[in-house]
Coordinates of C-alpha atoms and ligand atoms in Angstrom, one line a residue:
M709 CA 17.5 -3.5 -60.0
Q710 CA 13.7 -2.9 -61.0
H711 CA 11.4 -5.4 -59.1
P712 CA 7.7 -6.4 -60.8
P713 CA 4.6 -5.1 -58.3
R714 CA 4.5 -7.6 -55.6
E715 CA 2.2 -10.5 -56.7
Q716 CA -2.0 -10.8 -55.3
W717 CA -4.0 -14.0 -55.6
H718 CA -5.5 -13.9 -59.4
S719 CA -9.0 -15.8 -57.2
R720 CA -10.3 -16.7 -53.9
L721 CA -10.4 -20.0 -54.7
G722 CA -7.2 -19.6 -55.3
F723 CA -5.9 -18.8 -52.1
V724 CA -8.3 -20.7 -50.3
L725 CA -7.1 -23.7 -52.0
A726 CA -3.2 -22.6 -51.8
T727 CA -3.8 -22.2 -47.6
V728 CA -5.6 -25.0 -47.1
G729 CA -3.1 -26.8 -49.3
S730 CA -0.9 -25.7 -46.9
A731 CA -2.6 -26.6 -43.7
V732 CA -3.1 -30.2 -44.9
G733 CA -0.6 -32.3 -44.6
L734 CA 1.5 -35.4 -43.0
G735 CA 0.1 -34.0 -40.0
N736 CA -3.8 -34.5 -41.0
V737 CA -3.0 -38.3 -42.0
W738 CA -1.0 -39.5 -39.1
R739 CA -1.0 -37.5 -36.4
F740 CA -5.3 -37.0 -36.3
P741 CA -6.2 -40.1 -36.4
T742 CA -3.9 -42.0 -33.9
M743 CA -4.6 -38.6 -31.5
V744 CA -8.3 -38.9 -32.1
S745 CA -8.5 -42.4 -31.6
R746 CA -6.5 -42.7 -28.3
R747 CA -8.2 -39.7 -26.7
G748 CA -11.8 -40.4 -26.7
G749 CA -12.9 -41.0 -30.3
G750 CA -16.0 -38.6 -31.0
A751 CA -15.5 -36.7 -27.2
F752 CA -12.7 -35.4 -29.1
L753 CA -13.4 -34.2 -32.2
L754 CA -15.9 -32.5 -29.8
V755 CA -13.1 -30.8 -28.0
Y756 CA -11.4 -30.4 -31.3
L757 CA -14.4 -29.0 -33.2
V758 CA -14.4 -26.1 -30.1
A759 CA -10.7 -25.9 -30.3
V760 CA -10.7 -24.7 -33.7
A761 CA -14.0 -22.1 -33.7
A762 CA -11.9 -20.9 -30.0
V763 CA -8.2 -21.1 -30.7
G764 CA -7.5 -22.2 -34.5
I765 CA -9.8 -19.1 -36.5
P766 CA -9.0 -16.2 -34.2
L767 CA -5.3 -17.3 -34.3
M768 CA -5.6 -17.4 -38.6
M769 CA -7.9 -14.2 -39.0
A770 CA -4.8 -13.0 -36.8
E771 CA -2.0 -13.8 -39.1
L772 CA -3.9 -13.3 -42.2
S773 CA -4.9 -9.8 -41.1
L774 CA -1.3 -9.2 -40.0
G775 CA -0.5 -10.4 -43.4
R776 CA -2.4 -8.6 -45.3
R777 CA -2.4 -5.3 -43.4
S778 CA 1.8 -5.0 -44.0
Q779 CA 1.6 -7.0 -47.6
T780 CA 5.2 -7.8 -47.1
N781 CA 7.5 -10.7 -45.9
V782 CA 6.9 -12.5 -42.1
V783 CA 9.7 -10.5 -41.1
D784 CA 8.8 -7.3 -42.0
A785 CA 5.3 -7.5 -41.2
F786 CA 6.3 -6.9 -37.8
E787 CA 8.6 -4.6 -38.3
S788 CA 5.9 -2.1 -40.3
T789 CA 3.1 -2.4 -37.9
S790 CA 4.8 -1.8 -34.9
A791 CA 6.0 2.2 -33.9
S792 CA 9.2 0.5 -32.1
S793 CA 12.3 -1.7 -33.9
G794 CA 13.1 -5.1 -33.3
W795 CA 9.8 -6.8 -33.6
G796 CA 11.0 -7.8 -37.1
L797 CA 12.5 -10.7 -34.4
I798 CA 9.2 -12.4 -34.3
G799 CA 9.3 -12.6 -38.0
A800 CA 12.6 -14.2 -37.7
L801 CA 11.3 -16.6 -35.3
A802 CA 8.7 -18.0 -37.4
A803 CA 11.1 -18.2 -40.2
L804 CA 13.6 -19.9 -38.7
A805 CA 10.4 -22.4 -37.4
A806 CA 9.9 -22.8 -41.7
L807 CA 13.1 -23.7 -42.1
T808 CA 13.3 -26.5 -39.0
I809 CA 10.6 -27.6 -40.4
L810 CA 11.5 -27.5 -44.1
S811 CA 14.3 -29.2 -43.6
Y812 CA 13.6 -32.7 -41.9
Y813 CA 10.0 -32.7 -44.1
A814 CA 11.0 -32.4 -47.3
V815 CA 12.7 -35.7 -46.3
I816 CA 9.7 -37.9 -45.2
A817 CA 7.9 -36.1 -48.2
G818 CA 10.7 -37.4 -50.0
W819 CA 9.8 -41.1 -48.4
T820 CA 6.3 -40.8 -50.1
L821 CA 7.7 -39.9 -53.2
I822 CA 10.4 -43.2 -52.8
Y823 CA 7.0 -45.4 -52.1
G824 CA 4.8 -43.5 -54.6
Y825 CA 7.0 -44.8 -57.1
L826 CA 7.4 -48.6 -55.7
G827 CA 3.9 -49.0 -55.7
M828 CA 2.9 -47.6 -59.1
T829 CA 5.5 -50.0 -60.2
G830 CA 4.2 -53.0 -58.3
Q831 CA 7.1 -53.3 -56.2
L832 CA 5.4 -53.3 -52.9
A833 CA 2.7 -55.2 -53.9
N834 CA 3.7 -59.3 -52.4
L835 CA 4.9 -58.1 -50.3
S836 CA 5.2 -59.0 -46.7
S837 CA 4.5 -57.3 -43.2
D838 CA 8.0 -58.2 -42.6
A839 CA 9.8 -57.3 -45.6
L840 CA 7.8 -54.2 -45.6
G841 CA 9.4 -52.9 -42.6
Q842 CA 13.0 -54.4 -43.4
L843 CA 12.2 -52.2 -46.9
F844 CA 11.6 -49.2 -45.0
S845 CA 14.7 -49.8 -42.6
Y846 CA 16.7 -50.6 -45.6
L847 CA 15.4 -46.9 -47.6
T848 CA 15.8 -44.8 -44.0
Q849 CA 19.3 -46.0 -43.2
N850 CA 20.7 -45.7 -46.3
T851 CA 22.8 -43.2 -46.8
L852 CA 21.9 -41.8 -50.7
W853 CA 18.5 -42.8 -51.1
P854 CA 16.9 -40.4 -48.1
L855 CA 19.2 -37.5 -50.0
I856 CA 18.4 -38.2 -53.3
A857 CA 14.9 -38.8 -52.3
Q858 CA 15.2 -35.1 -50.2
A859 CA 16.9 -33.1 -53.3
M860 CA 13.8 -34.5 -55.9
F861 CA 11.2 -32.9 -53.4
L862 CA 13.0 -30.0 -52.9
G863 CA 13.7 -29.4 -56.6
M864 CA 9.8 -30.4 -57.6
S865 CA 8.6 -27.4 -55.1
A866 CA 11.6 -24.9 -55.9
A867 CA 10.0 -25.4 -59.6
I868 CA 6.3 -24.6 -58.5
V869 CA 7.7 -21.7 -55.9
A870 CA 10.1 -20.4 -58.8
A871 CA 7.0 -20.1 -61.2
G872 CA 5.5 -17.4 -58.3
V873 CA 2.7 -16.3 -56.3
T874 CA -0.1 -17.1 -58.6
A875 CA 1.8 -19.0 -62.3
G876 CA 3.2 -21.2 -59.4
I877 CA 1.6 -21.9 -56.0
E878 CA -1.9 -20.5 -56.4
R879 CA -2.0 -22.8 -59.5
Y880 CA -0.5 -26.2 -58.9
S881 CA -2.3 -26.0 -55.6
T882 CA -5.4 -25.6 -57.3
I883 CA -5.4 -29.1 -59.1
L884 CA -3.3 -31.1 -56.2
L885 CA -5.5 -30.9 -53.6
P886 CA -8.4 -31.2 -55.7
T887 CA -6.4 -34.4 -56.4
M888 CA -5.5 -35.2 -53.6
V889 CA -9.2 -35.1 -51.6
I890 CA -10.7 -37.8 -54.6
L891 CA -7.8 -40.3 -54.2
L892 CA -9.0 -39.8 -50.9
L893 CA -11.9 -40.6 -51.2
V894 CA -11.6 -43.1 -53.5
L895 CA -9.3 -45.1 -51.2
L896 CA -12.3 -44.7 -48.6
V897 CA -15.4 -45.6 -50.4
R898 CA -12.1 -49.1 -50.4
A899 CA -11.5 -49.0 -47.2
I900 CA -15.5 -48.7 -45.8
L901 CA -16.1 -51.4 -48.3
L902 CA -13.7 -53.6 -46.3
P903 CA -15.3 -56.2 -43.5
G904 CA -14.8 -55.0 -39.8
A905 CA -14.5 -51.3 -41.1
A906 CA -17.5 -50.4 -39.5
E907 CA -16.9 -51.4 -36.5
G908 CA -13.3 -49.2 -36.6
V909 CA -15.4 -46.4 -37.9
R910 CA -18.3 -47.1 -34.9
W911 CA -15.3 -47.4 -32.6
F912 CA -13.2 -44.1 -34.0
L913 CA -16.2 -41.8 -33.5
R914 CA -17.5 -43.1 -29.9
L915 CA -18.2 -40.7 -27.2
D916 CA -15.8 -41.8 -24.9
L917 CA -16.0 -38.8 -22.3
Q918 CA -14.4 -40.3 -19.2
A919 CA -11.5 -40.1 -21.8
V920 CA -11.8 -35.9 -22.3
N921 CA -9.5 -34.0 -19.4
F922 CA -7.8 -30.3 -19.3
G923 CA -5.2 -32.0 -20.7
V924 CA -6.8 -33.7 -23.3
A925 CA -8.3 -30.0 -24.7
L926 CA -5.0 -28.3 -24.6
E927 CA -3.5 -31.2 -26.7
A928 CA -6.3 -30.5 -29.1
M929 CA -5.7 -27.0 -29.1
G930 CA -1.7 -27.7 -30.0
Q931 CA -3.3 -30.3 -32.7
V932 CA -5.4 -27.4 -34.6
F933 CA -2.7 -24.8 -34.4
F934 CA 0.0 -27.1 -35.7
S935 CA -2.5 -28.5 -38.4
F936 CA -3.9 -25.0 -39.2
S937 CA 0.1 -24.2 -39.8
L938 CA 0.4 -21.4 -37.7
G939 CA 3.3 -19.8 -36.1
M940 CA 5.8 -20.5 -38.9
G941 CA 4.3 -17.5 -41.0
A942 CA 3.2 -19.5 -44.2
V943 CA -0.7 -17.9 -43.1
L944 CA 0.6 -14.7 -42.8
T945 CA 2.8 -14.7 -45.8
Y946 CA 0.2 -16.6 -48.1
G947 CA -2.6 -13.7 -46.1
S948 CA 0.3 -11.2 -47.8
Y949 CA -0.7 -11.7 -51.4
L950 CA -4.9 -10.9 -50.7
S951 CA -6.5 -7.8 -51.4
R952 CA -8.0 -5.3 -49.7
D953 CA -11.5 -6.0 -49.7
D954 CA -11.1 -9.8 -49.1
D955 CA -13.3 -11.0 -46.5
I956 CA -10.8 -12.9 -43.8
P957 CA -12.9 -14.3 -41.6
Q958 CA -15.4 -16.3 -43.4
N959 CA -12.4 -17.2 -45.7
S960 CA -10.4 -18.2 -42.6
L961 CA -13.6 -20.1 -41.9
L962 CA -13.9 -21.6 -45.0
I963 CA -10.3 -22.8 -44.6
T964 CA -10.2 -24.1 -40.9
T965 CA -13.9 -26.1 -41.9
A966 CA -12.2 -27.4 -45.1
D967 CA -8.7 -28.8 -43.1
V968 CA -10.8 -30.3 -40.5
V969 CA -13.1 -32.2 -42.5
I970 CA -9.7 -33.8 -45.4
A971 CA -8.6 -34.6 -41.4
L972 CA -11.5 -36.8 -40.9
L973 CA -11.5 -38.2 -44.1
A974 CA -7.9 -39.7 -44.0
G975 CA -8.5 -40.7 -40.1
L976 CA -12.0 -42.8 -41.6
V977 CA -9.1 -44.8 -44.1
V978 CA -6.1 -45.4 -42.2
V979 CA -8.6 -46.4 -39.3
S980 CA -11.1 -48.7 -40.6
A981 CA -8.3 -50.0 -43.0
L982 CA -6.4 -50.7 -40.0
F983 CA -9.3 -52.2 -38.2
A984 CA -10.1 -54.6 -40.7
F985 CA -7.4 -55.9 -40.0
G986 CA -6.7 -56.0 -36.2
I987 CA -3.5 -53.8 -36.2
D988 CA -2.8 -51.4 -33.5
L989 CA -2.8 -48.1 -34.6
D990 CA 0.9 -46.8 -34.1
V991 CA 2.0 -43.2 -34.8
G992 CA 4.6 -42.4 -37.4
A993 CA 6.4 -43.5 -39.8
G994 CA 5.4 -47.1 -39.0
L995 CA 2.0 -46.3 -39.5
I996 CA 2.2 -45.2 -43.2
F997 CA 4.8 -47.1 -44.3
V998 CA 4.5 -50.5 -43.1
A999 CA 1.1 -50.9 -41.5
L1000 CA -0.8 -49.2 -43.9
P1001 CA 0.7 -50.5 -47.4
S1002 CA 0.7 -54.6 -45.6
V1003 CA -3.2 -53.5 -45.4
F1004 CA -2.8 -52.9 -49.5
N1005 CA -1.3 -56.2 -50.4
T1006 CA -4.3 -58.2 -48.6
L1007 CA -6.7 -56.6 -51.5
P1008 CA -7.1 -57.6 -55.4
A1009 CA -5.2 -54.6 -56.9
S1010 CA -3.4 -54.1 -54.5
A1011 CA -0.8 -51.3 -56.1
L1012 CA -3.2 -49.3 -57.3
W1013 CA -4.5 -48.5 -53.2
A1014 CA -0.7 -48.2 -52.5
T1015 CA 0.0 -45.7 -55.3
L1016 CA -3.4 -43.9 -54.5
F1017 CA -2.6 -43.6 -51.1
F1018 CA 1.4 -42.4 -51.4
L1019 CA 0.6 -40.2 -54.4
S1020 CA -2.1 -38.2 -52.1
L1021 CA 0.2 -37.8 -49.4
T1022 CA 2.8 -36.7 -52.0
F1023 CA 0.2 -34.4 -53.1
A1024 CA -0.5 -33.3 -49.7
S1025 CA 3.2 -32.6 -48.2
L1026 CA 3.9 -30.5 -51.7
T1027 CA 1.6 -28.2 -51.4
S1028 CA 2.8 -27.9 -47.3
L1029 CA 5.8 -27.6 -48.5
I1030 CA 6.2 -25.0 -50.8
S1031 CA 4.3 -22.6 -48.1
F1032 CA 7.0 -23.0 -46.1
M1033 CA 9.3 -22.8 -48.5
E1034 CA 7.2 -19.7 -50.0
V1035 CA 8.2 -18.0 -46.3
L1036 CA 11.4 -18.2 -46.6
N1037 CA 11.8 -17.0 -50.0
A1038 CA 9.8 -13.9 -50.1
V1039 CA 11.8 -13.1 -47.3
V1040 CA 15.0 -13.5 -48.9
M1041 CA 14.1 -11.8 -51.9
E1042 CA 12.3 -8.7 -50.4
K1043 CA 15.1 -8.2 -47.3
L1044 CA 18.3 -9.0 -50.1
N1045 CA 15.9 -7.2 -53.3
W1046 CA 16.8 -10.6 -54.9
S1047 CA 15.0 -12.3 -58.0
R1048 CA 12.4 -14.4 -57.0
R1049 CA 14.5 -17.7 -59.1
A1050 CA 18.1 -16.7 -57.3
S1051 CA 16.3 -17.0 -54.1
V1052 CA 14.3 -20.0 -54.5
V1053 CA 17.7 -21.1 -55.9
A1054 CA 19.7 -20.0 -52.3
V1055 CA 16.8 -21.3 -50.0
S1056 CA 16.3 -24.4 -51.5
A1057 CA 20.5 -25.0 -51.5
G1058 CA 20.2 -23.8 -48.2
V1059 CA 17.4 -26.0 -46.9
F1060 CA 18.8 -29.1 -48.5
I1061 CA 22.1 -28.8 -46.7
G1062 CA 20.4 -28.2 -43.6
G1063 CA 18.1 -31.0 -44.6
I1064 CA 21.1 -33.4 -44.0
P1065 CA 21.1 -34.3 -40.3
S1066 CA 17.4 -35.7 -41.0
A1067 CA 18.2 -37.5 -44.2
L1068 CA 21.1 -39.2 -42.3
A1069 CA 19.8 -39.7 -38.7
E1070 CA 18.5 -43.9 -39.6
G1071 CA 21.8 -44.1 -41.1
P1072 CA 25.5 -43.0 -41.1
L1073 CA 24.6 -40.1 -38.0
A1074 CA 21.7 -42.5 -35.9
N1075 CA 24.1 -42.3 -33.4
I1076 CA 23.8 -38.5 -32.2
T1077 CA 20.7 -38.3 -30.1
P1078 CA 20.5 -35.1 -28.7
A1079 CA 18.2 -35.6 -25.8
G1080 CA 17.3 -39.5 -26.6
M1081 CA 16.0 -39.0 -29.9
N1082 CA 17.5 -39.3 -33.5
L1083 CA 17.9 -36.1 -35.3
L1084 CA 15.3 -36.3 -37.6
D1085 CA 12.8 -36.5 -34.7
F1086 CA 15.2 -33.9 -32.4
F1087 CA 13.7 -31.1 -35.1
D1088 CA 10.9 -32.2 -34.9
F1089 CA 10.8 -31.9 -31.5
V1090 CA 12.0 -28.3 -31.1
A1091 CA 10.4 -26.5 -33.9
S1092 CA 6.5 -28.5 -33.0
N1093 CA 6.8 -28.2 -29.4
A1094 CA 9.2 -25.0 -29.1
M1095 CA 9.8 -22.9 -31.8
L1096 CA 6.3 -22.7 -33.3
P1097 CA 4.4 -22.6 -29.7
L1098 CA 7.0 -19.5 -28.7
S1099 CA 6.5 -17.9 -32.6
G1100 CA 2.7 -18.7 -32.2
L1101 CA 2.4 -17.2 -28.7
L1102 CA 4.2 -14.1 -29.6
T1103 CA 2.3 -13.2 -32.5
V1104 CA -0.6 -13.0 -30.5
I1105 CA 0.8 -10.6 -27.9
F1106 CA 2.5 -8.4 -30.8
V1107 CA -1.7 -8.8 -32.3
G1108 CA -2.7 -7.5 -29.1
W1109 CA -0.6 -5.8 -27.6
V1110 CA 1.6 -4.0 -30.1
W1111 CA -0.1 -3.4 -33.5
G1112 CA -3.2 -3.7 -31.1
I1113 CA -6.9 -4.7 -31.5
E1114 CA -8.1 -2.0 -32.4
S1115 CA -5.8 -1.6 -35.6
A1116 CA -6.2 -5.1 -36.0
G1117 CA -10.0 -5.1 -35.7
E1118 CA -9.7 -2.5 -38.5
E1119 CA -8.0 -4.9 -40.7
I1120 CA -10.0 -7.8 -39.7
T1121 CA -13.6 -5.8 -40.7
R1122 CA -12.1 -4.0 -44.0
G1123 CA -13.5 -6.5 -46.4
A1124 CA -15.8 -8.2 -44.3
I1125 CA -18.3 -5.2 -43.8
N1126 CA -20.8 -7.3 -42.2
L1127 CA -18.9 -9.1 -39.6
P1128 CA -21.0 -7.8 -36.2
A1129 CA -19.7 -6.3 -33.6
A1130 CA -19.7 -9.0 -30.9
I1131 CA -17.3 -11.1 -32.8
R1132 CA -15.0 -8.6 -33.5
H1133 CA -14.9 -8.2 -29.8
I1134 CA -15.3 -11.6 -28.4
W1135 CA -11.7 -11.9 -31.1
G1136 CA -10.6 -9.3 -29.7
I1137 CA -10.4 -10.3 -25.8
I1138 CA -9.1 -14.0 -27.4
I1139 CA -6.0 -12.8 -29.0
K1140 CA -5.6 -10.1 -26.4
Y1141 CA -5.6 -12.8 -23.1
A1142 CA -6.9 -16.4 -23.9
A1143 CA -4.7 -17.3 -27.0
P1144 CA -1.5 -15.7 -24.7
L1145 CA -2.4 -18.1 -22.1
V1146 CA -3.3 -20.9 -23.6
L1147 CA 0.2 -20.8 -25.9
A1148 CA 2.3 -20.4 -23.0
Y1149 CA 0.9 -23.0 -21.7
I1150 CA 1.4 -25.1 -24.7
L1151 CA 5.1 -24.0 -24.5
I1152 CA 5.7 -24.8 -21.2
N1153 CA 3.9 -28.2 -21.2
G1154 CA 5.8 -28.9 -25.0
I1155 CA 8.9 -28.2 -23.7
W1156 CA 9.1 -30.1 -19.8
G1157 CA 6.0 -32.4 -20.0
N1158 CA 7.2 -34.6 -22.3
Ligands
LIG774 N1 -0.3 -28.4 -41.2 C1 0.7 -29.2 -42.0 C2 0.7 -30.5 -41.5 O1 -0.5 -30.7 -40.5 C3 2.0 -28.6 -42.1 C4 3.2 -29.0 -40.4 C5 3.7 -29.6 -40.8 C6 2.9 -27.9 -39.8 C7 5.0 -30.2 -39.7 C8 3.4 -27.6 -39.1 C9 4.8 -28.7 -38.5 O2 1.4 -31.5 -41.7

């Protein structure tokens, strides 16, 4: 079958928004605030910013340049930039990571959709904290609801991805991401006006230097890696739709800054809301689906706040999910020579089936607990602690030693002619030596340190 020519982003802004959309997700809202609060506040933030500059931006540049250079899907990108064969396996691992994450991320994202609906229809209002806890248990332990929510969410992502790179992914990211930021800003104003919020913000940003040590610095790097959606082919695939004259270093700086700013925004919302009510900053689902809704319920117009919050989460998850889906979609489409539509249908069906164990993890499959975790947590653990760092590690080794710093550096300076030679040099040292060490440590620590 004859394929239309490979698509490219319509505008630079569209590319940046789509990539920021991939980076901004549930991780920004429920992992980042907890991490900052527990690990020394402002002191952790400083370490985080160093990690962004030292690891995050260089890795983002590496993935974008590999994608743009090869102008192809994550598996073929590795094949086409190496002289010997077999390197595509790294891309296959990245795609497997994307598949694994998609399978459980769609389930959680599905809950945000249900909560958005419940918020909008006023059904969350007037529920006590206990009732909210019961509602969450009921929904997650049910057999049908998680599956319906997951299917609806995958359906929305599939519709966007099927429309194509510019008419689907770029177009919707350009709408969804800015809307999400506006919703967050509105929530921030509301949260900061709560009595006691200022104290929370002060505590969130406190400079507790003693809380920072080597382990915390590594944790910061792990979060940077996770938050920027690295190691799963998403950034690489989005980079493959870039044109030759786009400025990769400048775009990387923009994307990473936006992700950090949005994470901070979300952090301020969550911390000031919870602090004002003296609620402990618990990590994960309890924070999002129980603690925050109970805070909203103490405010006038509670339905409005719950709706804004869950809509912003839904939008944030949606733009992440479409990026993971596009990773797999590009592989299927280009490897099997299928049409975009056929490939999206196959990928979505595969992800839905792959996500069933996660959807039922608290319900009928609650007794299956590999390594002491329920299935959803288990998939999250394997993907975040093993697959992502491993595929990230192999990617930097590949760029530094196989594709080669010279060729990669040439690709990076294409479209960035004013990039100082010193920066390119430092970038090479980071990718060749520092990043592999850091990622190897994160991998070892992620698997055995827990
Ligand atoms: N970067 C996104 C987030 O912070 C998406 C993501 C999800 C990345 C799961 C890795 C794992 O939520």
